[in-house]
Amino acid sequence: MATTVNVKIEPLTREAYAPYGDVIDMQDVDHFSINEGAIERFHDLAKVDIGADEGGRTLISIALCNRADSLPYTLPHVERHPLGSQAFLPLDDTPVIVVVAPHGESVDPADIKAFISNGKQGINYHRAVWHMPLIALQKGQQMIIVDRGGPGNNCEEFYFPGHQIVLDD
């Protein structure tokens, strides 16, 4: 019989998410005018890590969510990218659920954290941080993905034998 671990979902804030990566939004960050004042640039919002010294290159992609998930949600597994960071930037004004666990060789279900974005925040997972693929709450959501391409295995998965991980609000 599986042990059930309930994970409470909390608001996505820069401080709470810092051990896992970067929150990408325009609140309380450096910014300045460019193009003769026509544009306000919100500068250096995430530390993109592509492992360039290991042959990595930057990829920019668009994700289109084919289904909408709802709560409670049972987490099947987590994944990590040991060779580089991975960022998601929303193109819609719809919240997503972000699930993370600390860097390590395995994942203790008690260490899993879940956040809900405000719909405008993007996130950047630091290299090798365990995470669930984003949980879209609306079918058709679109996100820009910035991550690593190049040689090497950059995706590892971890399953939870004997545990059922349930996200709820």
mmCIF file of C-alpha atoms in Angstrom:
data_model
loop_
_atom_site.group_PDB
_atom_site.id
_atom_site.type_symbol
_atom_site.label_atom_id
_atom_site.label_comp_id
_atom_site.label_asym_id
_atom_site.label_seq_id
_atom_site.Cartn_x
_atom_site.Cartn_y
_atom_site.Cartn_z
ATOM 1 C CA MET A 1 0.000 0.000 0.000
ATOM 2 C CA ALA A 2 1.330 3.422 -0.965
ATOM 3 C CA THR A 3 1.994 6.114 1.614
ATOM 4 C CA THR A 4 0.148 9.312 0.698
ATOM 5 C CA VAL A 5 2.088 12.558 0.964
ATOM 6 C CA ASN A 6 -0.047 15.717 0.652
ATOM 7 C CA VAL A 7 1.771 18.766 -0.648
ATOM 8 C CA LYS A 8 0.169 22.178 -0.041
ATOM 9 C CA ILE A 9 0.439 24.648 -2.905
ATOM 10 C CA GLU A 10 1.744 28.072 -1.899
ATOM 11 C CA PRO A 11 2.043 31.368 -3.800
ATOM 12 C CA LEU A 12 5.091 31.653 -6.032
ATOM 13 C CA THR A 13 7.427 34.273 -4.541
ATOM 14 C CA ARG A 14 11.029 35.113 -5.351
ATOM 15 C CA GLU A 15 12.135 34.340 -1.770
ATOM 16 C CA ALA A 16 10.344 30.996 -1.381
ATOM 17 C CA TYR A 17 11.467 29.752 -4.803
ATOM 18 C CA ALA A 18 15.121 30.921 -4.543
ATOM 19 C CA PRO A 19 16.586 27.508 -3.525
ATOM 20 C CA TYR A 20 15.224 25.992 -6.762
ATOM 21 C CA GLY A 21 15.667 28.741 -9.343
ATOM 22 C CA ASP A 22 14.500 32.186 -10.375
ATOM 23 C CA VAL A 23 11.036 33.760 -10.560
ATOM 24 C CA ILE A 24 10.847 35.767 -13.775
ATOM 25 C CA ASP A 25 8.589 38.796 -13.473
ATOM 26 C CA MET A 26 8.755 42.585 -13.428
ATOM 27 C CA GLN A 27 8.009 43.242 -9.769
ATOM 28 C CA ASP A 28 10.785 44.665 -7.598
ATOM 29 C CA VAL A 29 13.615 44.159 -10.117
ATOM 30 C CA ASP A 30 16.138 46.429 -11.837
ATOM 31 C CA HIS A 31 14.848 48.183 -14.931
ATOM 32 C CA PHE A 32 15.779 51.093 -17.145
ATOM 33 C CA SER A 33 14.626 52.880 -20.274
ATOM 34 C CA ILE A 34 16.066 52.055 -23.683
ATOM 35 C CA ASN A 35 15.329 53.109 -27.264
ATOM 36 C CA GLU A 36 14.971 56.777 -26.353
ATOM 37 C CA GLY A 37 12.450 55.963 -23.622
ATOM 38 C CA ALA A 38 10.144 53.887 -25.827
ATOM 39 C CA ILE A 39 10.929 50.650 -23.954
ATOM 40 C CA GLU A 40 11.415 49.809 -20.288
ATOM 41 C CA ARG A 41 13.895 46.934 -19.979
ATOM 42 C CA PHE A 42 13.551 44.637 -16.959
ATOM 43 C CA HIS A 43 17.085 43.348 -16.921
ATOM 44 C CA ASP A 44 18.840 40.066 -16.054
ATOM 45 C CA LEU A 45 15.816 38.224 -14.614
ATOM 46 C CA ALA A 46 17.253 34.684 -14.575
ATOM 47 C CA LYS A 47 20.619 32.964 -14.536
ATOM 48 C CA VAL A 48 20.496 30.850 -17.702
ATOM 49 C CA ASP A 49 22.964 27.954 -17.470
ATOM 50 C CA ILE A 50 23.532 26.024 -20.700
ATOM 51 C CA GLY A 51 26.755 24.254 -19.773
ATOM 52 C CA ALA A 52 28.590 25.971 -22.623
ATOM 53 C CA ASP A 53 31.878 24.433 -21.493
ATOM 54 C CA GLU A 54 30.227 21.018 -22.036
ATOM 55 C CA GLY A 55 29.049 21.772 -25.598
ATOM 56 C CA GLY A 56 25.672 23.269 -24.667
ATOM 57 C CA ARG A 57 23.794 25.867 -26.663
ATOM 58 C CA THR A 58 20.697 27.932 -25.911
ATOM 59 C CA LEU A 59 17.341 26.672 -27.197
ATOM 60 C CA ILE A 60 14.217 28.822 -27.384
ATOM 61 C CA SER A 61 10.996 26.890 -27.906
ATOM 62 C CA ILE A 62 7.245 27.289 -27.424
ATOM 63 C CA ALA A 63 5.193 24.798 -25.407
ATOM 64 C CA LEU A 64 1.487 24.315 -26.158
ATOM 65 C CA CYS A 65 -0.354 22.507 -23.357
ATOM 66 C CA ASN A 66 -2.542 19.737 -24.760
ATOM 67 C CA ARG A 67 -4.570 19.195 -21.602
ATOM 68 C CA ALA A 68 -5.723 20.968 -18.487
ATOM 69 C CA ASP A 69 -5.021 19.386 -15.113
ATOM 70 C CA SER A 70 -6.980 20.002 -11.929
ATOM 71 C CA LEU A 71 -6.593 19.584 -8.183
ATOM 72 C CA PRO A 72 -6.131 17.375 -6.374
ATOM 73 C CA TYR A 73 -3.355 16.152 -8.668
ATOM 74 C CA THR A 74 -1.297 12.998 -8.168
ATOM 75 C CA LEU A 75 2.356 13.579 -9.028
ATOM 76 C CA PRO A 76 3.648 10.622 -11.083
ATOM 77 C CA HIS A 77 7.344 11.563 -11.070
ATOM 78 C CA VAL A 78 9.839 14.415 -11.126
ATOM 79 C CA GLU A 79 12.663 15.135 -13.512
ATOM 80 C CA ARG A 80 15.857 17.159 -13.557
ATOM 81 C CA HIS A 81 18.259 18.539 -16.114
ATOM 82 C CA PRO A 82 21.834 17.916 -14.904
ATOM 83 C CA LEU A 83 23.514 19.813 -17.754
ATOM 84 C CA GLY A 84 21.668 23.144 -17.683
ATOM 85 C CA SER A 85 18.841 25.316 -16.407
ATOM 86 C CA GLN A 86 15.334 25.412 -17.875
ATOM 87 C CA ALA A 87 13.029 28.462 -17.985
ATOM 88 C CA PHE A 88 9.312 28.775 -18.757
ATOM 89 C CA LEU A 89 7.742 32.144 -19.641
ATOM 90 C CA PRO A 90 3.936 32.366 -19.955
ATOM 91 C CA LEU A 91 2.324 33.754 -23.073
ATOM 92 C CA ASP A 92 -1.129 33.686 -21.441
ATOM 93 C CA ASP A 93 -2.400 35.228 -18.236
ATOM 94 C CA THR A 94 -3.184 31.844 -16.652
ATOM 95 C CA PRO A 95 -1.557 30.463 -13.493
ATOM 96 C CA VAL A 96 0.510 27.278 -13.552
ATOM 97 C CA ILE A 97 1.557 24.992 -10.736
ATOM 98 C CA VAL A 98 5.310 24.581 -10.224
ATOM 99 C CA VAL A 99 6.568 21.558 -8.253
ATOM 100 C CA VAL A 100 10.194 21.326 -7.098
ATOM 101 C CA ALA A 101 12.514 19.383 -4.800
ATOM 102 C CA PRO A 102 16.138 20.059 -3.833
ATOM 103 C CA HIS A 103 19.126 18.928 -5.872
ATOM 104 C CA GLY A 104 20.333 15.459 -4.875
ATOM 105 C CA GLU A 105 20.616 11.899 -6.114
ATOM 106 C CA SER A 106 17.061 11.059 -5.039
ATOM 107 C CA VAL A 107 13.940 12.848 -3.799
ATOM 108 C CA ASP A 108 12.454 12.636 -0.318
ATOM 109 C CA PRO A 109 8.677 13.150 -0.725
ATOM 110 C CA ALA A 110 8.731 15.338 2.419
ATOM 111 C CA ASP A 111 11.003 17.824 0.589
ATOM 112 C CA ILE A 112 8.610 18.481 -2.296
ATOM 113 C CA LYS A 113 7.364 22.076 -2.592
ATOM 114 C CA ALA A 114 4.519 23.284 -4.814
ATOM 115 C CA PHE A 115 3.863 26.864 -5.925
ATOM 116 C CA ILE A 116 1.168 28.527 -7.988
ATOM 117 C CA SER A 117 2.108 31.427 -10.234
ATOM 118 C CA ASN A 118 0.007 34.548 -10.641
ATOM 119 C CA GLY A 119 -0.303 33.862 -14.381
ATOM 120 C CA LYS A 120 2.312 36.411 -15.409
ATOM 121 C CA GLN A 121 5.356 35.006 -13.596
ATOM 122 C CA GLY A 122 7.850 32.839 -15.388
ATOM 123 C CA ILE A 123 10.277 30.491 -13.663
ATOM 124 C CA ASN A 124 13.791 29.228 -14.235
ATOM 125 C CA TYR A 125 14.767 25.863 -12.738
ATOM 126 C CA HIS A 126 18.415 25.843 -11.682
ATOM 127 C CA ARG A 127 20.608 23.075 -13.071
ATOM 128 C CA ALA A 128 19.820 19.639 -11.551
ATOM 129 C CA VAL A 129 16.851 20.807 -9.431
ATOM 130 C CA TRP A 130 14.135 18.141 -9.371
ATOM 131 C CA HIS A 131 10.804 19.345 -10.770
ATOM 132 C CA MET A 132 7.542 18.185 -12.220
ATOM 133 C CA PRO A 133 6.826 19.253 -15.756
ATOM 134 C CA LEU A 134 4.620 22.350 -15.367
ATOM 135 C CA ILE A 135 1.035 21.586 -14.487
ATOM 136 C CA ALA A 136 -1.170 23.606 -16.825
ATOM 137 C CA LEU A 137 -4.600 24.514 -15.513
ATOM 138 C CA GLN A 138 -5.965 25.442 -18.933
ATOM 139 C CA LYS A 139 -5.770 23.532 -22.217
ATOM 140 C CA GLY A 140 -4.049 25.574 -24.906
ATOM 141 C CA GLN A 141 -1.758 27.489 -22.542
ATOM 142 C CA GLN A 142 1.441 28.550 -24.260
ATOM 143 C CA MET A 143 4.883 29.132 -22.777
ATOM 144 C CA ILE A 144 8.271 30.064 -24.131
ATOM 145 C CA ILE A 145 10.956 27.591 -23.032
ATOM 146 C CA VAL A 146 14.617 28.594 -22.711
ATOM 147 C CA ASP A 147 16.884 25.640 -22.050
ATOM 148 C CA ARG A 148 19.931 23.698 -23.141
ATOM 149 C CA GLY A 149 20.567 21.803 -26.344
ATOM 150 C CA GLY A 150 23.685 19.849 -27.176
ATOM 151 C CA PRO A 151 25.419 16.577 -26.352
ATOM 152 C CA GLY A 152 24.761 14.499 -23.262
ATOM 153 C CA ASN A 153 21.748 13.193 -21.362
ATOM 154 C CA ASN A 154 20.030 16.266 -19.947
ATOM 155 C CA CYS A 155 16.886 14.654 -18.543
ATOM 156 C CA GLU A 156 16.703 12.240 -15.618
ATOM 157 C CA GLU A 157 13.472 11.020 -13.982
ATOM 158 C CA PHE A 158 12.708 9.918 -10.425
ATOM 159 C CA TYR A 159 9.622 7.895 -9.501
ATOM 160 C CA PHE A 160 8.170 7.449 -6.016
ATOM 161 C CA PRO A 161 7.936 3.721 -5.264
ATOM 162 C CA GLY A 162 5.603 3.123 -2.342
ATOM 163 C CA HIS A 163 4.402 6.743 -2.228
ATOM 164 C CA GLN A 164 1.471 8.629 -3.664
ATOM 165 C CA ILE A 165 2.251 12.363 -3.875
ATOM 166 C CA VAL A 166 -0.942 14.459 -3.934
ATOM 167 C CA LEU A 167 -1.038 18.194 -4.616
ATOM 168 C CA ASP A 168 -3.977 20.066 -3.169
ATOM 169 C CA ASP A 169 -4.939 23.589 -2.333
#
